[in-house]
C-alpha cells in the first residue's frame, strides 16, 4: 500500500511524497529542505524523483536530492529539464523504484511546452500527478502553449476514471472556486464544493487531492460546453464564441485578470 503525503513548500506549493515501508519517491520537489526534513522525520529513504515540468518551484530541489540520495530522476523529455536519468514521453510506463507503483505518462502541454502527467489508472485507487495543468477547480496559466493544446491536455485528464484522485501542485482552490462562481453561478455542485473546501481550509487542511469526478462537476475549464459557461464567456468577450476551445481561451484569459 502506497501512502501519499503532502509536504508544503513556498507560499502554496504541495510537494508529494509517495511512501511504501521505508521507501519513498517525490513528485516535483521544488525545494530540497522540506523533503529532506520529511524523510528524516519519518525514517524514509528516497529511491526516485519525478518531475512534471521545468518551473523552479517544481524542480528546484531535484539536483540536491539526487546527489544526496543517489537516486534516479524521471521527467519530461521535451521540457528543458536537465539531469534526467530517464526522459519520458506519452505512453511510456514507469515503475517507480522502491515504492513499486506503476505510472503511465501523458503529454499535457499548455502550461509549459513539454509538461507531462503521471497516471496510475488501474486498480481500485487511481491517481494522477498533474503538476500545474489541472488544479482543483482551475487550471494552469498558458505560459508556453496554446488554448487548443491546454484544452486537449485537460480533456485527457478529464477522461480518466471519475474516482481518480487529482494531485496538483498548488493550494489555489478557494480562489479558483470564487472565479468558477463568477463563470457558473447557477451550478449547485460549486456551492457545495465551496462550503466543503472552505471548511477544510478553516481547519488548516489541504483541499487537494480532489477527484476527476469533482472536477467534471465544478471546474469551469472542464465545462466549456455547458450553456452557462458559454454564456458567461461570451458576455465577457462581448461576442459569440465559435467552439469550446474559444470558450476555454476566453475564460482562461478572464481568470488572469480576475
Ligand atoms: Zn509551473
PDB file of C-alpha atoms and ligand atoms in Angstrom:
ATOM      1  CA  UNK A   1       0.000   0.000   0.000  1.00  0.00           C
ATOM      2  CA  UNK A   2       1.497   3.291  -1.120  1.00  0.00           C
ATOM      3  CA  UNK A   3       0.799   6.300   1.062  1.00  0.00           C
ATOM      4  CA  UNK A   4       0.841   9.786  -0.433  1.00  0.00           C
ATOM      5  CA  UNK A   5       1.861  12.727   1.745  1.00  0.00           C
ATOM      6  CA  UNK A   6       1.673  16.453   1.022  1.00  0.00           C
ATOM      7  CA  UNK A   7       4.797  18.374   2.012  1.00  0.00           C
ATOM      8  CA  UNK A   8       4.004  22.105   1.930  1.00  0.00           C
ATOM      9  CA  UNK A   9       6.642  24.429   0.478  1.00  0.00           C
ATOM     10  CA  UNK A  10       6.967  28.080  -0.522  1.00  0.00           C
ATOM     11  CA  UNK A  11       3.712  30.031  -0.388  1.00  0.00           C
ATOM     12  CA  UNK A  12       1.200  27.445  -1.583  1.00  0.00           C
ATOM     13  CA  UNK A  13       3.024  24.515  -3.213  1.00  0.00           C
ATOM     14  CA  UNK A  14       2.481  20.874  -2.364  1.00  0.00           C
ATOM     15  CA  UNK A  15       5.451  18.572  -2.914  1.00  0.00           C
ATOM     16  CA  UNK A  16       4.142  14.994  -2.997  1.00  0.00           C
ATOM     17  CA  UNK A  17       5.931  12.136  -1.263  1.00  0.00           C
ATOM     18  CA  UNK A  18       4.953   8.545  -2.094  1.00  0.00           C
ATOM     19  CA  UNK A  19       5.928   6.082   0.609  1.00  0.00           C
ATOM     20  CA  UNK A  20       5.834   2.321   0.986  1.00  0.00           C
ATOM     21  CA  UNK A  21       7.506   0.918   4.079  1.00  0.00           C
ATOM     22  CA  UNK A  22      10.821   2.742   4.371  1.00  0.00           C
ATOM     23  CA  UNK A  23      10.956   3.600   0.674  1.00  0.00           C
ATOM     24  CA  UNK A  24       9.913   6.921  -0.796  1.00  0.00           C
ATOM     25  CA  UNK A  25       9.671   8.824  -4.049  1.00  0.00           C
ATOM     26  CA  UNK A  26       8.936  12.506  -4.526  1.00  0.00           C
ATOM     27  CA  UNK A  27       6.996  14.338  -7.230  1.00  0.00           C
ATOM     28  CA  UNK A  28       8.057  17.896  -8.108  1.00  0.00           C
ATOM     29  CA  UNK A  29      10.488  18.697  -5.279  1.00  0.00           C
ATOM     30  CA  UNK A  30      10.760  22.438  -5.762  1.00  0.00           C
ATOM     31  CA  UNK A  31      12.745  22.718  -2.544  1.00  0.00           C
ATOM     32  CA  UNK A  32      15.063  20.029  -1.121  1.00  0.00           C
ATOM     33  CA  UNK A  33      14.888  21.238   2.501  1.00  0.00           C
ATOM     34  CA  UNK A  34      11.261  20.367   3.333  1.00  0.00           C
ATOM     35  CA  UNK A  35      11.605  16.984   1.595  1.00  0.00           C
ATOM     36  CA  UNK A  36      14.811  16.146   3.426  1.00  0.00           C
ATOM     37  CA  UNK A  37      13.172  17.124   6.713  1.00  0.00           C
ATOM     38  CA  UNK A  38      10.130  14.967   5.974  1.00  0.00           C
ATOM     39  CA  UNK A  39      12.260  11.943   5.020  1.00  0.00           C
ATOM     40  CA  UNK A  40      14.372  12.240   8.163  1.00  0.00           C
ATOM     41  CA  UNK A  41      11.362  12.682  10.436  1.00  0.00           C
ATOM     42  CA  UNK A  42       9.761   9.532   9.015  1.00  0.00           C
ATOM     43  CA  UNK A  43      12.925   7.465   8.617  1.00  0.00           C
ATOM     44  CA  UNK A  44      12.384   7.185   4.852  1.00  0.00           C
ATOM     45  CA  UNK A  45      14.954   6.637   2.102  1.00  0.00           C
ATOM     46  CA  UNK A  46      14.448   8.419  -1.220  1.00  0.00           C
ATOM     47  CA  UNK A  47      14.506   5.995  -4.174  1.00  0.00           C
ATOM     48  CA  UNK A  48      13.206   8.160  -7.027  1.00  0.00           C
ATOM     49  CA  UNK A  49      12.446  11.705  -8.119  1.00  0.00           C
ATOM     50  CA  UNK A  50       9.705  12.538 -10.627  1.00  0.00           C
ATOM     51  CA  UNK A  51       9.231  15.916 -12.304  1.00  0.00           C
ATOM     52  CA  UNK A  52       6.248  17.176 -14.313  1.00  0.00           C
ATOM     53  CA  UNK A  53       7.742  20.330 -15.846  1.00  0.00           C
ATOM     54  CA  UNK A  54      10.668  22.722 -15.731  1.00  0.00           C
ATOM     55  CA  UNK A  55       9.470  25.513 -13.426  1.00  0.00           C
ATOM     56  CA  UNK A  56      11.748  26.204 -10.491  1.00  0.00           C
ATOM     57  CA  UNK A  57       9.100  25.620  -7.830  1.00  0.00           C
ATOM     58  CA  UNK A  58       8.835  22.053  -9.175  1.00  0.00           C
ATOM     59  CA  UNK A  59      12.470  21.107  -9.828  1.00  0.00           C
ATOM     60  CA  UNK A  60      14.470  23.466  -7.593  1.00  0.00           C
ATOM     61  CA  UNK A  61      15.362  20.661  -5.172  1.00  0.00           C
ATOM     62  CA  UNK A  62      15.988  17.909  -7.730  1.00  0.00           C
ATOM     63  CA  UNK A  63      19.775  18.215  -8.066  1.00  0.00           C
ATOM     64  CA  UNK A  64      20.427  18.366  -4.322  1.00  0.00           C
ATOM     65  CA  UNK A  65      18.151  15.424  -3.528  1.00  0.00           C
ATOM     66  CA  UNK A  66      19.547  13.314  -6.398  1.00  0.00           C
ATOM     67  CA  UNK A  67      23.094  13.999  -5.201  1.00  0.00           C
ATOM     68  CA  UNK A  68      22.292  13.196  -1.600  1.00  0.00           C
ATOM     69  CA  UNK A  69      20.281  10.026  -2.258  1.00  0.00           C
ATOM     70  CA  UNK A  70      21.938   8.859  -5.492  1.00  0.00           C
ATOM     71  CA  UNK A  71      18.501   8.029  -6.863  1.00  0.00           C
ATOM     72  CA  UNK A  72      17.200   8.237 -10.444  1.00  0.00           C
ATOM     73  CA  UNK A  73      15.439  11.330 -11.777  1.00  0.00           C
ATOM     74  CA  UNK A  74      12.492  10.951 -14.164  1.00  0.00           C
ATOM     75  CA  UNK A  75      10.958  13.796 -16.082  1.00  0.00           C
ATOM     76  CA  UNK A  76       9.605  15.137 -19.359  1.00  0.00           C
ATOM     77  CA  UNK A  77      11.722  14.576 -22.466  1.00  0.00           C
ATOM     78  CA  UNK A  78      10.775  17.873 -24.094  1.00  0.00           C
ATOM     79  CA  UNK A  79      10.504  20.479 -21.347  1.00  0.00           C
ATOM     80  CA  UNK A  80      14.064  21.623 -20.829  1.00  0.00           C
ATOM     81  CA  UNK A  81      14.616  19.678 -17.605  1.00  0.00           C
ATOM     82  CA  UNK A  82      18.301  18.781 -17.286  1.00  0.00           C
ATOM     83  CA  UNK A  83      19.879  15.986 -15.278  1.00  0.00           C
ATOM     84  CA  UNK A  84      17.282  13.328 -16.107  1.00  0.00           C
ATOM     85  CA  UNK A  85      18.198   9.662 -15.842  1.00  0.00           C
ATOM     86  CA  UNK A  86      15.147   8.817 -17.919  1.00  0.00           C
ATOM     87  CA  UNK A  87      13.332  11.227 -20.221  1.00  0.00           C
ATOM     88  CA  UNK A  88       9.652  10.367 -20.639  1.00  0.00           C
ATOM     89  CA  UNK A  89       7.089  10.841 -23.402  1.00  0.00           C
ATOM     90  CA  UNK A  90       3.423   9.967 -23.719  1.00  0.00           C
ATOM     91  CA  UNK A  91       2.561   6.301 -23.496  1.00  0.00           C
ATOM     92  CA  UNK A  92       5.707   5.252 -21.651  1.00  0.00           C
ATOM     93  CA  UNK A  93       5.334   3.242 -18.493  1.00  0.00           C
ATOM     94  CA  UNK A  94       7.367   3.752 -15.397  1.00  0.00           C
ATOM     95  CA  UNK A  95       7.520   1.583 -12.301  1.00  0.00           C
ATOM     96  CA  UNK A  96       8.808   3.810  -9.531  1.00  0.00           C
ATOM     97  CA  UNK A  97      11.696   2.074  -7.737  1.00  0.00           C
ATOM     98  CA  UNK A  98      11.268   1.434  -4.044  1.00  0.00           C
ATOM     99  CA  UNK A  99       7.590   2.287  -3.822  1.00  0.00           C
ATOM    100  CA  UNK A 100       6.869  -0.071  -6.742  1.00  0.00           C
ATOM    101  CA  UNK A 101       3.980   1.939  -8.162  1.00  0.00           C
ATOM    102  CA  UNK A 102       3.429   1.944 -11.915  1.00  0.00           C
ATOM    103  CA  UNK A 103       2.575   5.046 -13.905  1.00  0.00           C
ATOM    104  CA  UNK A 104       1.672   5.788 -17.470  1.00  0.00           C
ATOM    105  CA  UNK A 105       2.932   9.077 -18.875  1.00  0.00           C
ATOM    106  CA  UNK A 106       0.603  11.572 -20.532  1.00  0.00           C
ATOM    107  CA  UNK A 107       1.808  14.564 -22.529  1.00  0.00           C
ATOM    108  CA  UNK A 108      -0.167  17.557 -21.236  1.00  0.00           C
ATOM    109  CA  UNK A 109       1.316  20.665 -22.893  1.00  0.00           C
ATOM    110  CA  UNK A 110      -0.127  24.131 -22.357  1.00  0.00           C
ATOM    111  CA  UNK A 111       1.255  25.451 -19.062  1.00  0.00           C
ATOM    112  CA  UNK A 112       4.701  24.603 -20.443  1.00  0.00           C
ATOM    113  CA  UNK A 113       5.548  23.154 -23.843  1.00  0.00           C
ATOM    114  CA  UNK A 114       6.531  19.708 -22.620  1.00  0.00           C
ATOM    115  CA  UNK A 115       4.596  19.242 -19.375  1.00  0.00           C
ATOM    116  CA  UNK A 116       3.789  15.605 -18.515  1.00  0.00           C
ATOM    117  CA  UNK A 117       1.424  13.928 -16.037  1.00  0.00           C
ATOM    118  CA  UNK A 118       1.869  10.622 -14.220  1.00  0.00           C
ATOM    119  CA  UNK A 119      -1.236   8.427 -14.216  1.00  0.00           C
ATOM    120  CA  UNK A 120      -1.880   5.288 -12.226  1.00  0.00           C
ATOM    121  CA  UNK A 121      -5.335   4.410 -13.529  1.00  0.00           C
ATOM    122  CA  UNK A 122      -5.506   0.695 -12.793  1.00  0.00           C
ATOM    123  CA  UNK A 123      -6.843  -0.921  -9.646  1.00  0.00           C
ATOM    124  CA  UNK A 124      -9.167   0.465  -7.008  1.00  0.00           C
ATOM    125  CA  UNK A 125      -7.188   3.567  -6.212  1.00  0.00           C
ATOM    126  CA  UNK A 126      -6.415   5.537  -9.376  1.00  0.00           C
ATOM    127  CA  UNK A 127      -4.291   8.668  -9.014  1.00  0.00           C
ATOM    128  CA  UNK A 128      -2.797  11.327 -11.267  1.00  0.00           C
ATOM    129  CA  UNK A 129       0.039  13.742 -10.566  1.00  0.00           C
ATOM    130  CA  UNK A 130      -0.661  16.591 -12.935  1.00  0.00           C
ATOM    131  CA  UNK A 131       1.685  19.392 -11.792  1.00  0.00           C
ATOM    132  CA  UNK A 132       0.353  22.760 -12.926  1.00  0.00           C
ATOM    133  CA  UNK A 133      -2.009  21.508 -15.647  1.00  0.00           C
ATOM    134  CA  UNK A 134      -5.275  20.714 -13.855  1.00  0.00           C
ATOM    135  CA  UNK A 135      -5.839  22.439 -10.498  1.00  0.00           C
ATOM    136  CA  UNK A 136      -8.652  21.887  -8.032  1.00  0.00           C
ATOM    137  CA  UNK A 137     -11.438  23.896  -9.698  1.00  0.00           C
ATOM    138  CA  UNK A 138      -8.956  25.554 -12.060  1.00  0.00           C
ATOM    139  CA  UNK A 139      -6.079  25.043 -14.463  1.00  0.00           C
ATOM    140  CA  UNK A 140      -2.567  26.355 -15.010  1.00  0.00           C
ATOM    141  CA  UNK A 141      -1.715  29.500 -16.898  1.00  0.00           C
ATOM    142  CA  UNK A 142      -0.717  29.257 -20.544  1.00  0.00           C
ATOM    143  CA  UNK A 143       2.939  30.248 -20.342  1.00  0.00           C
ATOM    144  CA  UNK A 144       4.221  28.291 -23.339  1.00  0.00           C
ATOM    145  CA  UNK A 145       1.292  26.578 -25.010  1.00  0.00           C
ATOM    146  CA  UNK A 146      -1.922  27.489 -26.795  1.00  0.00           C
ATOM    147  CA  UNK A 147      -5.505  27.302 -25.598  1.00  0.00           C
ATOM    148  CA  UNK A 148      -6.081  24.416 -28.019  1.00  0.00           C
ATOM    149  CA  UNK A 149      -3.153  22.479 -26.545  1.00  0.00           C
ATOM    150  CA  UNK A 150      -4.287  23.066 -22.974  1.00  0.00           C
ATOM    151  CA  UNK A 151      -7.870  22.126 -23.829  1.00  0.00           C
ATOM    152  CA  UNK A 152      -6.645  18.843 -25.312  1.00  0.00           C
ATOM    153  CA  UNK A 153      -4.443  18.204 -22.272  1.00  0.00           C
ATOM    154  CA  UNK A 154      -7.325  18.838 -19.868  1.00  0.00           C
ATOM    155  CA  UNK A 155      -9.546  16.561 -21.964  1.00  0.00           C
ATOM    156  CA  UNK A 156      -7.055  13.722 -21.486  1.00  0.00           C
ATOM    157  CA  UNK A 157      -7.170  14.186 -17.732  1.00  0.00           C
ATOM    158  CA  UNK A 158     -10.971  14.571 -17.746  1.00  0.00           C
ATOM    159  CA  UNK A 159     -11.235  11.170 -19.461  1.00  0.00           C
ATOM    160  CA  UNK A 160      -9.612   9.364 -16.513  1.00  0.00           C
ATOM    161  CA  UNK A 161     -11.913   7.354 -14.231  1.00  0.00           C
ATOM    162  CA  UNK A 162     -14.145   9.650 -12.160  1.00  0.00           C
ATOM    163  CA  UNK A 163     -12.740   8.400  -8.867  1.00  0.00           C
ATOM    164  CA  UNK A 164      -9.150   9.214  -9.889  1.00  0.00           C
ATOM    165  CA  UNK A 165      -7.585  11.389  -7.195  1.00  0.00           C
ATOM    166  CA  UNK A 166      -6.031  14.538  -8.629  1.00  0.00           C
ATOM    167  CA  UNK A 167      -2.723  15.546  -7.050  1.00  0.00           C
ATOM    168  CA  UNK A 168      -1.989  19.015  -8.337  1.00  0.00           C
ATOM    169  CA  UNK A 169       0.896  21.118  -7.098  1.00  0.00           C
ATOM    170  CA  UNK A 170      -0.749  24.186  -5.524  1.00  0.00           C
ATOM    171  CA  UNK A 171      -3.380  25.120  -2.940  1.00  0.00           C
ATOM    172  CA  UNK A 172      -5.297  27.540  -5.171  1.00  0.00           C
ATOM    173  CA  UNK A 173      -8.706  26.011  -4.608  1.00  0.00           C
ATOM    174  CA  UNK A 174     -10.673  28.754  -2.843  1.00  0.00           C
ATOM    175  CA  UNK A 175      -9.540  31.465  -5.272  1.00  0.00           C
ATOM    176  CA  UNK A 176     -10.392  29.112  -8.121  1.00  0.00           C
ATOM    177  CA  UNK A 177     -13.854  28.476  -6.690  1.00  0.00           C
ATOM    178  CA  UNK A 178     -14.512  32.230  -6.445  1.00  0.00           C
ATOM    179  CA  UNK A 179     -13.713  32.547 -10.146  1.00  0.00           C
ATOM    180  CA  UNK A 180     -15.775  29.468 -11.022  1.00  0.00           C
ATOM    181  CA  UNK A 181     -18.766  31.066  -9.256  1.00  0.00           C
ATOM    182  CA  UNK A 182     -18.409  34.132 -11.475  1.00  0.00           C
ATOM    183  CA  UNK A 183     -18.421  31.895 -14.559  1.00  0.00           C
ATOM    184  CA  UNK A 184     -21.136  29.484 -13.493  1.00  0.00           C
ATOM    185  CA  UNK A 185     -23.170  30.964 -10.613  1.00  0.00           C
ATOM    186  CA  UNK A 186     -26.042  28.540 -11.164  1.00  0.00           C
ATOM    187  CA  UNK A 187     -24.014  25.361 -10.575  1.00  0.00           C
ATOM    188  CA  UNK A 188     -25.205  23.809  -7.284  1.00  0.00           C
ATOM    189  CA  UNK A 189     -22.199  21.450  -7.116  1.00  0.00           C
ATOM    190  CA  UNK A 190     -19.979  24.519  -6.963  1.00  0.00           C
ATOM    191  CA  UNK A 191     -21.791  25.889  -3.903  1.00  0.00           C
ATOM    192  CA  UNK A 192     -21.425  22.511  -2.186  1.00  0.00           C
ATOM    193  CA  UNK A 193     -17.745  22.415  -3.017  1.00  0.00           C
ATOM    194  CA  UNK A 194     -17.219  25.943  -1.702  1.00  0.00           C
ATOM    195  CA  UNK A 195     -18.796  25.004   1.636  1.00  0.00           C
ATOM    196  CA  UNK A 196     -16.832  21.774   1.949  1.00  0.00           C
ATOM    197  CA  UNK A 197     -13.438  23.088   0.831  1.00  0.00           C
ATOM    198  CA  UNK A 198     -13.893  26.336   2.767  1.00  0.00           C
ATOM    199  CA  UNK A 199     -14.421  24.279   5.924  1.00  0.00           C
ATOM    200  CA  UNK A 200     -11.264  22.288   5.151  1.00  0.00           C
ATOM    201  CA  UNK A 201      -9.205  25.448   4.785  1.00  0.00           C
ATOM    202  CA  UNK A 202     -10.698  26.854   8.002  1.00  0.00           C
ATOM    203  CA  UNK A 203      -9.429  23.721   9.763  1.00  0.00           C
ATOM    204  CA  UNK A 204      -5.998  24.212   8.176  1.00  0.00           C
ATOM    205  CA  UNK A 205      -6.404  21.175   5.909  1.00  0.00           C
ATOM    206  CA  UNK A 206      -5.458  20.763   2.267  1.00  0.00           C
ATOM    207  CA  UNK A 207      -8.240  20.688  -0.328  1.00  0.00           C
ATOM    208  CA  UNK A 208      -6.022  18.555  -2.574  1.00  0.00           C
ATOM    209  CA  UNK A 209      -6.443  15.855  -3.798  1.00  0.00           C
ATOM    210  CA  UNK A 210      -9.822  16.254  -5.397  1.00  0.00           C
ATOM    211  CA  UNK A 211     -11.181  13.718  -7.877  1.00  0.00           C
ATOM    212  CA  UNK A 212     -11.785  13.831 -11.614  1.00  0.00           C
ATOM    213  CA  UNK A 213     -15.499  13.439 -10.856  1.00  0.00           C
ATOM    214  CA  UNK A 214     -15.498  16.570  -8.680  1.00  0.00           C
ATOM    215  CA  UNK A 215     -13.569  18.479 -11.328  1.00  0.00           C
ATOM    216  CA  UNK A 216     -16.015  17.452 -14.059  1.00  0.00           C
ATOM    217  CA  UNK A 217     -18.879  18.736 -11.884  1.00  0.00           C
ATOM    218  CA  UNK A 218     -17.345  22.059 -10.832  1.00  0.00           C
ATOM    219  CA  UNK A 219     -14.227  23.078 -12.778  1.00  0.00           C
ATOM    220  CA  UNK A 220     -15.212  25.650 -15.418  1.00  0.00           C
ATOM    221  CA  UNK A 221     -12.178  24.784 -17.538  1.00  0.00           C
ATOM    222  CA  UNK A 222     -13.590  21.254 -17.974  1.00  0.00           C
ATOM    223  CA  UNK A 223     -17.083  22.595 -18.636  1.00  0.00           C
ATOM    224  CA  UNK A 224     -16.561  24.780 -21.707  1.00  0.00           C
ATOM    225  CA  UNK A 225     -19.563  23.227 -23.446  1.00  0.00           C
ATOM    226  CA  UNK A 226     -22.012  23.955 -20.611  1.00  0.00           C
ATOM    227  CA  UNK A 227     -24.566  26.613 -21.614  1.00  0.00           C
ATOM    228  CA  UNK A 228     -23.959  28.837 -18.570  1.00  0.00           C
ATOM    229  CA  UNK A 229     -20.174  28.710 -19.058  1.00  0.00           C
ATOM    230  CA  UNK A 230     -20.556  29.553 -22.741  1.00  0.00           C
ATOM    231  CA  UNK A 231     -22.943  32.423 -21.949  1.00  0.00           C
ATOM    232  CA  UNK A 232     -20.612  33.893 -19.309  1.00  0.00           C
ATOM    233  CA  UNK A 233     -17.600  33.622 -21.616  1.00  0.00           C
ATOM    234  CA  UNK A 234     -19.493  35.275 -24.471  1.00  0.00           C
ATOM    235  CA  UNK A 235     -20.686  38.071 -22.181  1.00  0.00           C
ATOM    236  CA  UNK A 236     -17.112  38.653 -21.025  1.00  0.00           C
ATOM    237  CA  UNK A 237     -15.806  38.549 -24.603  1.00  0.00           C
ATOM    238  CA  UNK A 238     -18.603  40.745 -25.944  1.00  0.00           C
ATOM    239  CA  UNK A 239     -19.051  38.428 -28.930  1.00  0.00           C
ATOM    240  CA  UNK A 240     -20.100  34.960 -29.966  1.00  0.00           C
ATOM    241  CA  UNK A 241     -17.525  32.238 -29.383  1.00  0.00           C
ATOM    242  CA  UNK A 242     -17.329  29.573 -32.043  1.00  0.00           C
ATOM    243  CA  UNK A 243     -16.420  26.464 -30.077  1.00  0.00           C
ATOM    244  CA  UNK A 244     -15.336  25.101 -26.680  1.00  0.00           C
ATOM    245  CA  UNK A 245     -11.680  25.984 -27.349  1.00  0.00           C
ATOM    246  CA  UNK A 246     -12.646  29.626 -27.874  1.00  0.00           C
ATOM    247  CA  UNK A 247     -14.692  29.467 -24.658  1.00  0.00           C
ATOM    248  CA  UNK A 248     -11.713  27.964 -22.854  1.00  0.00           C
ATOM    249  CA  UNK A 249      -9.375  30.662 -24.212  1.00  0.00           C
ATOM    250  CA  UNK A 250     -11.768  33.389 -23.071  1.00  0.00           C
ATOM    251  CA  UNK A 251     -12.228  32.156 -19.505  1.00  0.00           C
ATOM    252  CA  UNK A 252      -8.504  31.379 -19.155  1.00  0.00           C
ATOM    253  CA  UNK A 253      -7.731  34.993 -20.147  1.00  0.00           C
ATOM    254  CA  UNK A 254     -10.531  36.268 -17.868  1.00  0.00           C
ATOM    255  CA  UNK A 255      -9.083  34.357 -14.921  1.00  0.00           C
ATOM    256  CA  UNK A 256      -5.717  36.090 -15.419  1.00  0.00           C
ATOM    257  CA  UNK A 257      -7.268  39.433 -14.501  1.00  0.00           C
ATOM    258  CA  UNK A 258      -9.987  38.256 -12.099  1.00  0.00           C
TER     259      UNK A 258
HETATM  260 ZN1  LIG B   1       4.519  25.672 -13.355  1.00  0.00          ZN
END
